[in-house]
Amino acid sequence: MNETKQKFRLTSLERAWVLYDVGNSAFVLLAATLIPIFFNALAEAGGLSSVEYLAYWGYAASVVTVITAILSPILGTIADTKGFKKPIFMLCVWVGIVGCIAMGKMSAWLPFLAIFIIAKVGFSGSLVFYDSMLADVTTPERMDEVSSKGYAWGYIGSCVPFVVCLALVLGAGSIGISQMRALNIALLITAFWWLGTTLPLLKQYKQLHYVDVREHAIRQSFARIGHTLRHLHEDKQVFWFLLSFFCYIDGVYTIIDMATAYGTALGLDTTGLLLALLLTQIVAFPAALIFGRLSVKYSSSTLIPVCIAAYAGIAVFAFFLTRQWQFWVLAVVVGLFQGGIQALSRSHFAKITPPEKSGEYFGLFDICGKGASFLGTMIVSVGSQLTGSANVGVGSLIVLFVIGFVLFRVSNKR
């Protein structure tokens, strides 16, 4: 028993890696809760309807994915060169943090949305390198557990600044400030929390797996990614997994990114939405740890399909959602499987790819929806506008989960 506990005790470097998840998850939580409310207030002032507000929010998420899809594999490939990964990671983190602060200075919906896109691109870019660092900070047999702890502590740790920000926004009137001013301060708190939790990783991280520096390193990086893309289909397991991941994780991140916007479009109580999503984070903490422990007994190839099937059920439930209590049920069920599907997908991919090309491969991994989604948000946005119903848009996400489930089964037979 003691040997088992000792086996899964995090090292100092693993703890520093996990701590970055605690920091960036605070931005994720804010982007899923208070930032859409901030945008909604600006959108209403600018004359947008609730359906237009939901659609534009979805389009913004899609733009982030397109930009990230172009930049991530390029930056990831360059970062695989010796000594490049940490500096590019730091650049992306700074873009995200400065963007987070700048959003609070905007007074119109369109500039606010533009700054949000920039901040989210910085955030998404940082995750390419953060995820690829997993091969440097731990060993293959510990990846599932360490990855799960990253998501678990990210969920619960992000609640610390969020509770402060939520109390500030809800109690703005009692302390003599406007709610918009409170939202501005919330963005500042989140930005500094993100920065503070990043410093230990920057201090301790060393790139162990890399491609040696050559003459014309950037040109060589483009050549490497071209070679990988041309030959990706030859690695059947990686190829089919990426196709599967593209589908199911798009659906997962669409639900995360648009939960508050969805509830707001349905006319549900804002305070209730925020508290429900806080509950999601709390439930996700033990759930992610449980999936990490289950991965010791069951392989990720067994557990991931279970999570995909659960999300298919969530999409069906969302189609019929009309009441506040139903949103609370949705929040709990999402929390049960959110951490598991994210953590296991990350560690599963890290184990089936070459460690010296981790940045390059995780650049491709990030295209498939890490931190942002494209196909899912387009389905919700277009479906909502065409039918005039947010339920139809969100419920249509079941298609992504069904396709993802089938393709994942195919990848495990390769």
PDB file of N, CA, C and O in Angstrom, residues 256-303:
ATOM      1  N   ILE A 256     -17.874  23.130 -23.217  1.00  0.00           N
ATOM      2  CA  ILE A 256     -17.177  23.921 -22.194  1.00  0.00           C
ATOM      3  C   ILE A 256     -17.224  25.411 -22.537  1.00  0.00           C
ATOM      4  O   ILE A 256     -17.581  26.251 -21.712  1.00  0.00           O
ATOM      5  N   ASP A 257     -16.843  25.741 -23.796  1.00  0.00           N
ATOM      6  CA  ASP A 257     -16.719  27.138 -24.200  1.00  0.00           C
ATOM      7  C   ASP A 257     -18.052  27.872 -24.252  1.00  0.00           C
ATOM      8  O   ASP A 257     -18.113  29.077 -24.003  1.00  0.00           O
ATOM      9  N   MET A 258     -19.118  27.160 -24.601  1.00  0.00           N
ATOM     10  CA  MET A 258     -20.385  27.836 -24.869  1.00  0.00           C
ATOM     11  C   MET A 258     -21.458  27.565 -23.831  1.00  0.00           C
ATOM     12  O   MET A 258     -22.615  27.940 -24.027  1.00  0.00           O
ATOM     13  N   ALA A 259     -21.110  26.945 -22.708  1.00  0.00           N
ATOM     14  CA  ALA A 259     -22.116  26.604 -21.698  1.00  0.00           C
ATOM     15  C   ALA A 259     -22.851  27.835 -21.175  1.00  0.00           C
ATOM     16  O   ALA A 259     -24.085  27.875 -21.127  1.00  0.00           O
ATOM     17  N   THR A 260     -22.092  28.862 -20.777  1.00  0.00           N
ATOM     18  CA  THR A 260     -22.721  30.075 -20.241  1.00  0.00           C
ATOM     19  C   THR A 260     -23.500  30.809 -21.323  1.00  0.00           C
ATOM     20  O   THR A 260     -24.618  31.284 -21.095  1.00  0.00           O
ATOM     21  N   ALA A 261     -22.896  30.907 -22.523  1.00  0.00           N
ATOM     22  CA  ALA A 261     -23.582  31.577 -23.628  1.00  0.00           C
ATOM     23  C   ALA A 261     -24.880  30.843 -23.974  1.00  0.00           C
ATOM     24  O   ALA A 261     -25.911  31.466 -24.251  1.00  0.00           O
ATOM     25  N   TYR A 262     -24.846  29.525 -23.918  1.00  0.00           N
ATOM     26  CA  TYR A 262     -26.025  28.696 -24.195  1.00  0.00           C
ATOM     27  C   TYR A 262     -27.114  28.948 -23.162  1.00  0.00           C
ATOM     28  O   TYR A 262     -28.275  29.207 -23.507  1.00  0.00           O
ATOM     29  N   GLY A 263     -26.746  28.886 -21.878  1.00  0.00           N
ATOM     30  CA  GLY A 263     -27.716  29.122 -20.816  1.00  0.00           C
ATOM     31  C   GLY A 263     -28.299  30.521 -20.867  1.00  0.00           C
ATOM     32  O   GLY A 263     -29.499  30.733 -20.654  1.00  0.00           O
ATOM     33  N   THR A 264     -27.450  31.518 -21.187  1.00  0.00           N
ATOM     34  CA  THR A 264     -27.909  32.905 -21.285  1.00  0.00           C
ATOM     35  C   THR A 264     -28.902  33.054 -22.432  1.00  0.00           C
ATOM     36  O   THR A 264     -29.917  33.747 -22.310  1.00  0.00           O
ATOM     37  N   ALA A 265     -28.616  32.416 -23.573  1.00  0.00           N
ATOM     38  CA  ALA A 265     -29.511  32.480 -24.729  1.00  0.00           C
ATOM     39  C   ALA A 265     -30.865  31.854 -24.426  1.00  0.00           C
ATOM     40  O   ALA A 265     -31.888  32.250 -25.003  1.00  0.00           O
ATOM     41  N   LEU A 266     -30.885  30.863 -23.505  1.00  0.00           N
ATOM     42  CA  LEU A 266     -32.147  30.232 -23.106  1.00  0.00           C
ATOM     43  C   LEU A 266     -32.901  31.063 -22.071  1.00  0.00           C
ATOM     44  O   LEU A 266     -34.016  30.723 -21.683  1.00  0.00           O
ATOM     45  N   GLY A 267     -32.275  32.152 -21.609  1.00  0.00           N
ATOM     46  CA  GLY A 267     -32.923  33.032 -20.637  1.00  0.00           C
ATOM     47  C   GLY A 267     -32.828  32.549 -19.203  1.00  0.00           C
ATOM     48  O   GLY A 267     -33.619  32.973 -18.356  1.00  0.00           O
ATOM     49  N   LEU A 268     -31.863  31.668 -18.903  1.00  0.00           N
ATOM     50  CA  LEU A 268     -31.712  31.153 -17.544  1.00  0.00           C
ATOM     51  C   LEU A 268     -31.025  32.190 -16.653  1.00  0.00           C
ATOM     52  O   LEU A 268     -30.304  33.068 -17.126  1.00  0.00           O
ATOM     53  N   ASP A 269     -31.237  32.070 -15.354  1.00  0.00           N
ATOM     54  CA  ASP A 269     -30.685  33.013 -14.382  1.00  0.00           C
ATOM     55  C   ASP A 269     -29.155  32.982 -14.408  1.00  0.00           C
ATOM     56  O   ASP A 269     -28.536  31.924 -14.293  1.00  0.00           O
ATOM     57  N   THR A 270     -28.556  34.175 -14.554  1.00  0.00           N
ATOM     58  CA  THR A 270     -27.097  34.277 -14.702  1.00  0.00           C
ATOM     59  C   THR A 270     -26.362  33.747 -13.472  1.00  0.00           C
ATOM     60  O   THR A 270     -25.386  32.987 -13.598  1.00  0.00           O
ATOM     61  N   THR A 271     -26.806  34.125 -12.293  1.00  0.00           N
ATOM     62  CA  THR A 271     -26.140  33.673 -11.067  1.00  0.00           C
ATOM     63  C   THR A 271     -26.196  32.159 -10.945  1.00  0.00           C
ATOM     64  O   THR A 271     -25.201  31.508 -10.580  1.00  0.00           O
ATOM     65  N   GLY A 272     -27.335  31.581 -11.283  1.00  0.00           N
ATOM     66  CA  GLY A 272     -27.483  30.134 -11.243  1.00  0.00           C
ATOM     67  C   GLY A 272     -26.544  29.443 -12.219  1.00  0.00           C
ATOM     68  O   GLY A 272     -25.970  28.395 -11.910  1.00  0.00           O
ATOM     69  N   LEU A 273     -26.358  30.034 -13.416  1.00  0.00           N
ATOM     70  CA  LEU A 273     -25.439  29.469 -14.407  1.00  0.00           C
ATOM     71  C   LEU A 273     -24.014  29.440 -13.871  1.00  0.00           C
ATOM     72  O   LEU A 273     -23.298  28.451 -14.007  1.00  0.00           O
ATOM     73  N   LEU A 274     -23.594  30.553 -13.269  1.00  0.00           N
ATOM     74  CA  LEU A 274     -22.227  30.657 -12.758  1.00  0.00           C
ATOM     75  C   LEU A 274     -21.977  29.660 -11.628  1.00  0.00           C
ATOM     76  O   LEU A 274     -20.932  29.011 -11.575  1.00  0.00           O
ATOM     77  N   LEU A 275     -22.945  29.528 -10.730  1.00  0.00           N
ATOM     78  CA  LEU A 275     -22.786  28.591  -9.616  1.00  0.00           C
ATOM     79  C   LEU A 275     -22.801  27.145 -10.111  1.00  0.00           C
ATOM     80  O   LEU A 275     -22.080  26.297  -9.586  1.00  0.00           O
ATOM     81  N   ALA A 276     -23.597  26.869 -11.148  1.00  0.00           N
ATOM     82  CA  ALA A 276     -23.641  25.524 -11.717  1.00  0.00           C
ATOM     83  C   ALA A 276     -22.299  25.160 -12.345  1.00  0.00           C
ATOM     84  O   ALA A 276     -21.801  24.035 -12.198  1.00  0.00           O
ATOM     85  N   LEU A 277     -21.694  26.117 -13.030  1.00  0.00           N
ATOM     86  CA  LEU A 277     -20.398  25.853 -13.662  1.00  0.00           C
ATOM     87  C   LEU A 277     -19.278  25.768 -12.630  1.00  0.00           C
ATOM     88  O   LEU A 277     -18.287  25.057 -12.839  1.00  0.00           O
ATOM     89  N   LEU A 278     -19.436  26.454 -11.512  1.00  0.00           N
ATOM     90  CA  LEU A 278     -18.488  26.291 -10.403  1.00  0.00           C
ATOM     91  C   LEU A 278     -18.595  24.865  -9.860  1.00  0.00           C
ATOM     92  O   LEU A 278     -17.586  24.231  -9.538  1.00  0.00           O
ATOM     93  N   LEU A 279     -19.820  24.350  -9.787  1.00  0.00           N
ATOM     94  CA  LEU A 279     -20.046  22.970  -9.350  1.00  0.00           C
ATOM     95  C   LEU A 279     -19.366  21.981 -10.303  1.00  0.00           C
ATOM     96  O   LEU A 279     -18.830  20.960  -9.869  1.00  0.00           O
ATOM     97  N   THR A 280     -19.387  22.298 -11.612  1.00  0.00           N
ATOM     98  CA  THR A 280     -18.702  21.447 -12.591  1.00  0.00           C
ATOM     99  C   THR A 280     -17.226  21.296 -12.236  1.00  0.00           C
ATOM    100  O   THR A 280     -16.671  20.188 -12.263  1.00  0.00           O
ATOM    101  N   GLN A 281     -16.576  22.415 -11.883  1.00  0.00           N
ATOM    102  CA  GLN A 281     -15.161  22.382 -11.532  1.00  0.00           C
ATOM    103  C   GLN A 281     -14.921  21.536 -10.280  1.00  0.00           C
ATOM    104  O   GLN A 281     -13.958  20.774 -10.209  1.00  0.00           O
ATOM    105  N   ILE A 282     -15.809  21.684  -9.293  1.00  0.00           N
ATOM    106  CA  ILE A 282     -15.658  20.954  -8.034  1.00  0.00           C
ATOM    107  C   ILE A 282     -15.839  19.448  -8.256  1.00  0.00           C
ATOM    108  O   ILE A 282     -15.073  18.634  -7.740  1.00  0.00           O
ATOM    109  N   VAL A 283     -16.851  19.082  -9.040  1.00  0.00           N
ATOM    110  CA  VAL A 283     -17.099  17.664  -9.338  1.00  0.00           C
ATOM    111  C   VAL A 283     -15.953  17.091 -10.178  1.00  0.00           C
ATOM    112  O   VAL A 283     -15.540  15.939  -9.989  1.00  0.00           O
ATOM    113  N   ALA A 284     -15.410  17.902 -11.099  1.00  0.00           N
ATOM    114  CA  ALA A 284     -14.359  17.431 -12.004  1.00  0.00           C
ATOM    115  C   ALA A 284     -13.069  17.092 -11.266  1.00  0.00           C
ATOM    116  O   ALA A 284     -12.293  16.252 -11.746  1.00  0.00           O
ATOM    117  N   PHE A 285     -12.835  17.712 -10.111  1.00  0.00           N
ATOM    118  CA  PHE A 285     -11.604  17.460  -9.354  1.00  0.00           C
ATOM    119  C   PHE A 285     -11.479  15.993  -8.924  1.00  0.00           C
ATOM    120  O   PHE A 285     -10.542  15.301  -9.339  1.00  0.00           O
ATOM    121  N   PRO A 286     -12.405  15.458  -8.123  1.00  0.00           N
ATOM    122  CA  PRO A 286     -12.270  14.038  -7.752  1.00  0.00           C
ATOM    123  C   PRO A 286     -12.475  13.108  -8.939  1.00  0.00           C
ATOM    124  O   PRO A 286     -11.864  12.036  -9.006  1.00  0.00           O
ATOM    125  N   ALA A 287     -13.332  13.515  -9.902  1.00  0.00           N
ATOM    126  CA  ALA A 287     -13.597  12.651 -11.055  1.00  0.00           C
ATOM    127  C   ALA A 287     -12.334  12.431 -11.877  1.00  0.00           C
ATOM    128  O   ALA A 287     -12.051  11.313 -12.317  1.00  0.00           O
ATOM    129  N   ALA A 288     -11.543  13.502 -12.084  1.00  0.00           N
ATOM    130  CA  ALA A 288     -10.295  13.377 -12.846  1.00  0.00           C
ATOM    131  C   ALA A 288      -9.296  12.491 -12.108  1.00  0.00           C
ATOM    132  O   ALA A 288      -8.595  11.675 -12.724  1.00  0.00           O
ATOM    133  N   LEU A 289      -9.232  12.631 -10.775  1.00  0.00           N
ATOM    134  CA  LEU A 289      -8.333  11.785  -9.985  1.00  0.00           C
ATOM    135  C   LEU A 289      -8.754  10.314 -10.055  1.00  0.00           C
ATOM    136  O   LEU A 289      -7.909   9.418 -10.129  1.00  0.00           O
ATOM    137  N   ILE A 290     -10.058  10.085 -10.047  1.00  0.00           N
ATOM    138  CA  ILE A 290     -10.572   8.716 -10.135  1.00  0.00           C
ATOM    139  C   ILE A 290     -10.196   8.090 -11.477  1.00  0.00           C
ATOM    140  O   ILE A 290      -9.761   6.935 -11.539  1.00  0.00           O
ATOM    141  N   PHE A 291     -10.346   8.857 -12.558  1.00  0.00           N
ATOM    142  CA  PHE A 291      -9.963   8.332 -13.872  1.00  0.00           C
ATOM    143  C   PHE A 291      -8.465   8.058 -13.923  1.00  0.00           C
ATOM    144  O   PHE A 291      -8.016   7.108 -14.577  1.00  0.00           O
ATOM    145  N   GLY A 292      -7.661   8.892 -13.232  1.00  0.00           N
ATOM    146  CA  GLY A 292      -6.225   8.646 -13.165  1.00  0.00           C
ATOM    147  C   GLY A 292      -5.919   7.329 -12.479  1.00  0.00           C
ATOM    148  O   GLY A 292      -5.045   6.564 -12.924  1.00  0.00           O
ATOM    149  N   ARG A 293      -6.628   7.044 -11.399  1.00  0.00           N
ATOM    150  CA  ARG A 293      -6.446   5.771 -10.694  1.00  0.00           C
ATOM    151  C   ARG A 293      -6.961   4.593 -11.516  1.00  0.00           C
ATOM    152  O   ARG A 293      -6.354   3.518 -11.531  1.00  0.00           O
ATOM    153  N   LEU A 294      -8.092   4.803 -12.206  1.00  0.00           N
ATOM    154  CA  LEU A 294      -8.636   3.733 -13.051  1.00  0.00           C
ATOM    155  C   LEU A 294      -7.673   3.365 -14.181  1.00  0.00           C
ATOM    156  O   LEU A 294      -7.630   2.209 -14.625  1.00  0.00           O
ATOM    157  N   SER A 295      -6.885   4.382 -14.624  1.00  0.00           N
ATOM    158  CA  SER A 295      -5.948   4.129 -15.728  1.00  0.00           C
ATOM    159  C   SER A 295      -4.836   3.170 -15.332  1.00  0.00           C
ATOM    160  O   SER A 295      -4.153   2.612 -16.197  1.00  0.00           O
ATOM    161  N   VAL A 296      -4.632   2.975 -14.008  1.00  0.00           N
ATOM    162  CA  VAL A 296      -3.645   2.000 -13.543  1.00  0.00           C
ATOM    163  C   VAL A 296      -4.147   0.583 -13.821  1.00  0.00           C
ATOM    164  O   VAL A 296      -3.375  -0.321 -14.161  1.00  0.00           O
ATOM    165  N   LYS A 297      -5.471   0.404 -13.712  1.00  0.00           N
ATOM    166  CA  LYS A 297      -6.073  -0.922 -13.894  1.00  0.00           C
ATOM    167  C   LYS A 297      -6.578  -1.138 -15.320  1.00  0.00           C
ATOM    168  O   LYS A 297      -6.483  -2.236 -15.863  1.00  0.00           O
ATOM    169  N   TYR A 298      -7.137  -0.064 -15.912  1.00  0.00           N
ATOM    170  CA  TYR A 298      -7.688  -0.163 -17.268  1.00  0.00           C
ATOM    171  C   TYR A 298      -6.918   0.766 -18.208  1.00  0.00           C
ATOM    172  O   TYR A 298      -6.526   1.861 -17.830  1.00  0.00           O
ATOM    173  N   SER A 299      -6.738   0.361 -19.435  1.00  0.00           N
ATOM    174  CA  SER A 299      -5.985   1.174 -20.393  1.00  0.00           C
ATOM    175  C   SER A 299      -6.810   2.373 -20.847  1.00  0.00           C
ATOM    176  O   SER A 299      -8.048   2.368 -20.772  1.00  0.00           O
ATOM    177  N   SER A 300      -6.102   3.395 -21.317  1.00  0.00           N
ATOM    178  CA  SER A 300      -6.792   4.591 -21.821  1.00  0.00           C
ATOM    179  C   SER A 300      -7.654   4.241 -23.033  1.00  0.00           C
ATOM    180  O   SER A 300      -8.686   4.881 -23.264  1.00  0.00           O
ATOM    181  N   SER A 301      -7.280   3.235 -23.778  1.00  0.00           N
ATOM    182  CA  SER A 301      -8.072   2.824 -24.942  1.00  0.00           C
ATOM    183  C   SER A 301      -9.408   2.207 -24.532  1.00  0.00           C
ATOM    184  O   SER A 301     -10.329   2.112 -25.347  1.00  0.00           O
ATOM    185  N   THR A 302      -9.527   1.803 -23.277  1.00  0.00           N
ATOM    186  CA  THR A 302     -10.797   1.289 -22.743  1.00  0.00           C
ATOM    187  C   THR A 302     -11.627   2.409 -22.127  1.00  0.00           C
ATOM    188  O   THR A 302     -12.853   2.463 -22.297  1.00  0.00           O
ATOM    189  N   LEU A 303     -10.965   3.332 -21.426  1.00  0.00           N
ATOM    190  CA  LEU A 303     -11.671   4.384 -20.696  1.00  0.00           C
ATOM    191  C   LEU A 303     -12.158   5.521 -21.591  1.00  0.00           C
ATOM    192  O   LEU A 303     -13.225   6.094 -21.355  1.00  0.00           O
TER     193      LEU A 303
END
